[in-house]
Every structure is written in C-alpha cells, then in structure tokens.
Coordinates of C-alpha atoms and ligand atoms in Angstrom, one line a residue:
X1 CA 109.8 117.0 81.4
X2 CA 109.9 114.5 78.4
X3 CA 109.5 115.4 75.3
X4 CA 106.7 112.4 74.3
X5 CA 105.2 112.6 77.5
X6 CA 101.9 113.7 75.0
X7 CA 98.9 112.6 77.6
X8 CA 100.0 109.2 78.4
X9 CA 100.3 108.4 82.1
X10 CA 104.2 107.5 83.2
X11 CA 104.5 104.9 85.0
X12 CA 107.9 103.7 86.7
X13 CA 107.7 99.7 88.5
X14 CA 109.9 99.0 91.4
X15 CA 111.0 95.0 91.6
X16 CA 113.2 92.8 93.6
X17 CA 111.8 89.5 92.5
X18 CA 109.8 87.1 90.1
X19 CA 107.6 90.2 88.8
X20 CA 104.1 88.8 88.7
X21 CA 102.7 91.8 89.6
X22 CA 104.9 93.6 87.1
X23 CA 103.6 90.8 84.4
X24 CA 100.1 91.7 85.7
X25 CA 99.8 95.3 85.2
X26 CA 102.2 94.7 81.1
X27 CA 99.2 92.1 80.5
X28 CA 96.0 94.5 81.8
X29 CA 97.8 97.9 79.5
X30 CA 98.0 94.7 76.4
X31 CA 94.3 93.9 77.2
X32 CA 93.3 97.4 77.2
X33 CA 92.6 96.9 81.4
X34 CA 94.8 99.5 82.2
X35 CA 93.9 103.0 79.7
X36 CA 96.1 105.7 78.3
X37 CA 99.3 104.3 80.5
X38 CA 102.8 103.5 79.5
X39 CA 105.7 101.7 82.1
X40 CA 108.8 103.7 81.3
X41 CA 111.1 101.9 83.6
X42 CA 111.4 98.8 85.8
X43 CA 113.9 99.3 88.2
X44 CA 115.3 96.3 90.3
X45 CA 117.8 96.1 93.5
X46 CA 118.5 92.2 92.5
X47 CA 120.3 92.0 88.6
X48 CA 118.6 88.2 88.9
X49 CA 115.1 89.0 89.6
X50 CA 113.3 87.6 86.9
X51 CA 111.2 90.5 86.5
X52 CA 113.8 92.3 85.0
X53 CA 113.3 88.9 82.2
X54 CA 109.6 90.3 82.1
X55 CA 110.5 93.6 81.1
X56 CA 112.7 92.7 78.8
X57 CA 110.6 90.6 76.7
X58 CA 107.9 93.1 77.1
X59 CA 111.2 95.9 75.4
X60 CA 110.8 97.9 78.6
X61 CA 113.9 100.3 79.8
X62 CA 115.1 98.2 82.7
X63 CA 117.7 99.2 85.5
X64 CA 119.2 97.3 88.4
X65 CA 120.7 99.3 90.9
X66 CA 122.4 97.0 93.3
X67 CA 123.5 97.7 97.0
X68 CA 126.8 95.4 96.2
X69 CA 127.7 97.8 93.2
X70 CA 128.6 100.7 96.0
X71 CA 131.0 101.1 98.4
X72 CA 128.2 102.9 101.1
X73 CA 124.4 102.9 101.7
X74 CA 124.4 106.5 100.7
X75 CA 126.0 105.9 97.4
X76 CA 123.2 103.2 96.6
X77 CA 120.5 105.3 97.6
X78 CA 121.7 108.2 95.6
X79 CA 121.6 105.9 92.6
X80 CA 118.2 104.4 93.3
X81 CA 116.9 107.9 93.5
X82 CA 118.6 108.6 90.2
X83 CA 116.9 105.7 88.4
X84 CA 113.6 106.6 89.7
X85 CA 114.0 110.5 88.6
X86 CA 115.1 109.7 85.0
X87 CA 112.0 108.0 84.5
X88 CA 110.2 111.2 85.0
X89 CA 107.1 108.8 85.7
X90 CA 103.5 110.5 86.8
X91 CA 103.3 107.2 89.0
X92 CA 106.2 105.0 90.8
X93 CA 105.0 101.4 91.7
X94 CA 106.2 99.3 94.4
X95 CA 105.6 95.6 93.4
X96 CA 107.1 93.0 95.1
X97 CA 110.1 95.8 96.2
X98 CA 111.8 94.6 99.3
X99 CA 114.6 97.6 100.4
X100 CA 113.3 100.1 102.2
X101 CA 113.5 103.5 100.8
X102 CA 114.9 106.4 101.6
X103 CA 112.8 109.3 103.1
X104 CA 114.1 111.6 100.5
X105 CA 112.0 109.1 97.4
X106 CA 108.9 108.6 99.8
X107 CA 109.2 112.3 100.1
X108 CA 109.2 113.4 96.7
X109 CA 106.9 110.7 95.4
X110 CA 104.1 111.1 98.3
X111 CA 100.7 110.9 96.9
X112 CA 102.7 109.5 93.6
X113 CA 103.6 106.1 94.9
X114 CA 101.7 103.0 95.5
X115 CA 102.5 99.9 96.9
X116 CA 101.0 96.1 96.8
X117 CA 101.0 93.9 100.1
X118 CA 100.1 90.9 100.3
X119 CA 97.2 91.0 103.3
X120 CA 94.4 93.1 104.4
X121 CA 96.5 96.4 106.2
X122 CA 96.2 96.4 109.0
X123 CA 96.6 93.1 109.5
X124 CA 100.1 90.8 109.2
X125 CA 102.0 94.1 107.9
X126 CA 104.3 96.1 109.0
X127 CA 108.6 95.7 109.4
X128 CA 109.6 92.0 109.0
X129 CA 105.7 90.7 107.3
X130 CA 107.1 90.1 102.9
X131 CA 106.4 87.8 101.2
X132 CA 105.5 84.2 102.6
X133 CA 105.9 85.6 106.2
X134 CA 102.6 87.2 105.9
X135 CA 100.9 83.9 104.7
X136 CA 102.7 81.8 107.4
X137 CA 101.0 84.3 110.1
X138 CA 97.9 84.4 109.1
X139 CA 97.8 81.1 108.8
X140 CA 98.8 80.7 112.6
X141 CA 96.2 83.4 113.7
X142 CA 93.6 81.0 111.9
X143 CA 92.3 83.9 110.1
X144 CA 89.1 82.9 107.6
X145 CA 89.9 85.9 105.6
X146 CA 93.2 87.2 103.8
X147 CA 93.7 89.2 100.6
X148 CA 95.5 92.4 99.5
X149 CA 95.7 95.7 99.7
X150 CA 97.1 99.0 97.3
X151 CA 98.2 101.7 99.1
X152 CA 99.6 105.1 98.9
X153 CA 103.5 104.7 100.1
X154 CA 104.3 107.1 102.7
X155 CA 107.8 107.3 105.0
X156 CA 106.1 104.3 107.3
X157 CA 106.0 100.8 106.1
X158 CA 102.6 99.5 104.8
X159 CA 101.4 102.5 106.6
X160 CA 99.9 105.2 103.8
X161 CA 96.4 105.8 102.8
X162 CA 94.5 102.4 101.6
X163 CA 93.4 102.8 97.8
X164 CA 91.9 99.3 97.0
X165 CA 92.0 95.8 99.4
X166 CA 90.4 92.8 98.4
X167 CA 89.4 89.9 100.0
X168 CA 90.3 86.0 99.3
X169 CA 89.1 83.5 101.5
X170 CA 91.7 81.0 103.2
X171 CA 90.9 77.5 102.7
X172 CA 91.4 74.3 104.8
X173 CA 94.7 72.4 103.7
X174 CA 96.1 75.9 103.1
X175 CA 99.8 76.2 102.6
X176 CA 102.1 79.0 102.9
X177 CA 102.6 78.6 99.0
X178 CA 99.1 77.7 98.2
X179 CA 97.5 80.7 100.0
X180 CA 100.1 83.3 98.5
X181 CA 98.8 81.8 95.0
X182 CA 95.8 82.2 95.5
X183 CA 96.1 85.7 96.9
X184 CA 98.3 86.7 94.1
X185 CA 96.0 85.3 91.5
X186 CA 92.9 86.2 93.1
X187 CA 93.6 89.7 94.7
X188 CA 96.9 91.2 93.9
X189 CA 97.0 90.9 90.1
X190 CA 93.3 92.6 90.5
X191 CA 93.5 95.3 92.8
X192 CA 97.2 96.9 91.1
X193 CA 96.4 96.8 87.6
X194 CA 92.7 98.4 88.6
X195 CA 94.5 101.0 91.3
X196 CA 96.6 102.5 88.3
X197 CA 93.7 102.4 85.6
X198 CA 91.9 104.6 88.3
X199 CA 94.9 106.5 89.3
X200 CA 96.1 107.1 85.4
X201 CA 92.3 107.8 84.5
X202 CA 91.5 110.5 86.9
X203 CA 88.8 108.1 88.5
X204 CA 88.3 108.7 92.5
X205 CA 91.3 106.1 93.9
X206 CA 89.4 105.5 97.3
X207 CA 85.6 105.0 96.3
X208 CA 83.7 102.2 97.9
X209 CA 82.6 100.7 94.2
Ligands
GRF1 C1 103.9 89.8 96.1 O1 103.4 88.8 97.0 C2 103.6 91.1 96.6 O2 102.4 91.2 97.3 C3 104.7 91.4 97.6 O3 105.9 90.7 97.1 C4 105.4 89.8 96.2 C5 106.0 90.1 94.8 O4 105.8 89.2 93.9 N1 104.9 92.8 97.9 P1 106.2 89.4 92.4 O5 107.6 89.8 92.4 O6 105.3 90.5 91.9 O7 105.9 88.1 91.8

C-alpha cells in the first residue's frame, strides 16, 4: 500500500508503441475529463516506443521491460509482472500493448484491467487482428460501420466483458491509415479516457448512457 495513495485513483498504462492513447487519457486528467485519477507508471516492452517520450514530458515514472533484456520468456515475464506490482495501481491499462500476457497478470488484475481495440468486439478481433490488420479486414468485409471498444481484460484475447464501444462510420476512399485515424480520433481517444473517469469515479462501467 503507498503511502500517498490518499483517495486518488492509481492508474498503471501498458504501451508498445506511439502512445496516442496514452497522450489521450494525460490530456482528458489535464482538462479535468478524467477526475480524482493519477498515472503512476507507463510501462513499455519496446525502449523506442514513443510513448515512453509522452510520459516523459508529461514527468511520469516510465519502465521498459524488454523481452531481449532476458535470457528466457519466464525471466521477462517475471519482470513485467514486477513492473506492474510496483505501481500498486487501482487500475492497469492496456493501450496499444501488443505481448500477450501472462495468465498470472490477467489473473491478479481481473476486473482491474482494461483494454482498447481498435473495432466493434466481436468483430475483426481476436489472435493476429492489432493494429492496421483490423482496418485492412474490415475494409475487405465492406463493413459500413467500425469503431472501438473498452473492455475488461480477461486470460482470452479481446474476449472480457465490453465496458464502452463506439461507433465511426467507414467512408468511401477509406485507407487502412485513414480509417485507423479516424477511429483513433473519433472513438478510441473517447471511449478510454471516459471508461477510466467512470471506472476511477465509481460510476456504473457498463450503462447504456
Ligand atoms: C491503437 O489503435 C489501439 O486501439 C491498439 O493499438 C493502437 C495503439 O496506438 N490497441 P497508440 O500506441 O495508443 O498510439
């Protein structure tokens, strides 16, 4: 137990990349978006994801935990777990985190660990659908609809309770690149910062409103 944990809600942010979502949720606790919520830790697998630039500037504790530092999986998972439990975070966040984790975090954290994916579960999810994969396939399915979705993190992938979707529409011309913007800016950078503010604030997580 920390000794400032006073009644401000912990939260820990998982990364392996360029950290918009981590940018998202710093900018919505500056704006007063997200309430009575600090980010104790960003932890990274990548020392180059630029996120770990974000947090930085932003004078957050930042780790990187990287598989290449250990000699064995188990070795690098033991660490990652160790990075995650010094935090002592009420709330771990998975944006943008592409290594699957061991049972023994999901475990632990279930109920206390959300994740961001870039679609409407159930749809283009699942092992294999990160990052622009899941634009590229719904794209080829011709969907007319996309967006995101925050979830509860449990030992499947993508596969926990749904907290918070929302929906952008896909337009003609649409790119790979141009529909992940638009979902990112339109749905992702929404739906996490307002999941946490609910989730920090005691408000019902899975309300229709
Ligand atoms: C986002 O598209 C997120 O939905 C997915 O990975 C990407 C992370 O982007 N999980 P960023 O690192 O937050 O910019």
């Amino acid at each position: 137990m920390s000794m400032d944990r006073g009644d401000t809600f912990r939260i820990a942010v998982m990364v392996s990349g360029g950290g918009t979502n981590l940018q998202a949720i710093i900018d919505a606790i500056a704006s007063g978006k997200i309430r009575n919520t600090r980010i104790v830790r960003v932890i990274s697998n990548r020392k180059d994801a630029y996120a770990l630039e974000r947090a930085a500037k932003a004078g957050i504790d930042a780790v990187a935990v990287s598989r290449t530092d250990y000699q064995d999986k188990e070795s690098f998972e033991k660490a990652l777990i160790r990075a995650v439990d010094e935090a002592d975070a009420d709330l771990i966040v998975l944006a943008g985190f592409l290594v699957v984790l061991p049972a023994e975090l999901t475990d632990r954290y279930e109920g206390r660990m959300i994740n961001i994916h870039p679609s409407l579960i159930p749809s283009f999810c699942g092992k294999g659908y990160y990052g622009l994969k899941v634009h590229e396939e719904a794209l080829k399915r011709g969907v007319k609809v996309t967006g995101a979705t925050v979830h509860f993190v449990d030992s499947g992938c993508d596969t926990g309770p749904i907290i918070m979707q929302k929906a952008v529409e896909v337009q003609d011309g649409d790119t790979p690149e141009i529909l992940q913007k638009r979902v990112m800016e339109q749905a992702e950078w929404v739906i996490l910062p307002e999941a946490i503010d609910r989730l920090a604030n005691n408000r019902t997580v899975r309300d229709k409103t």
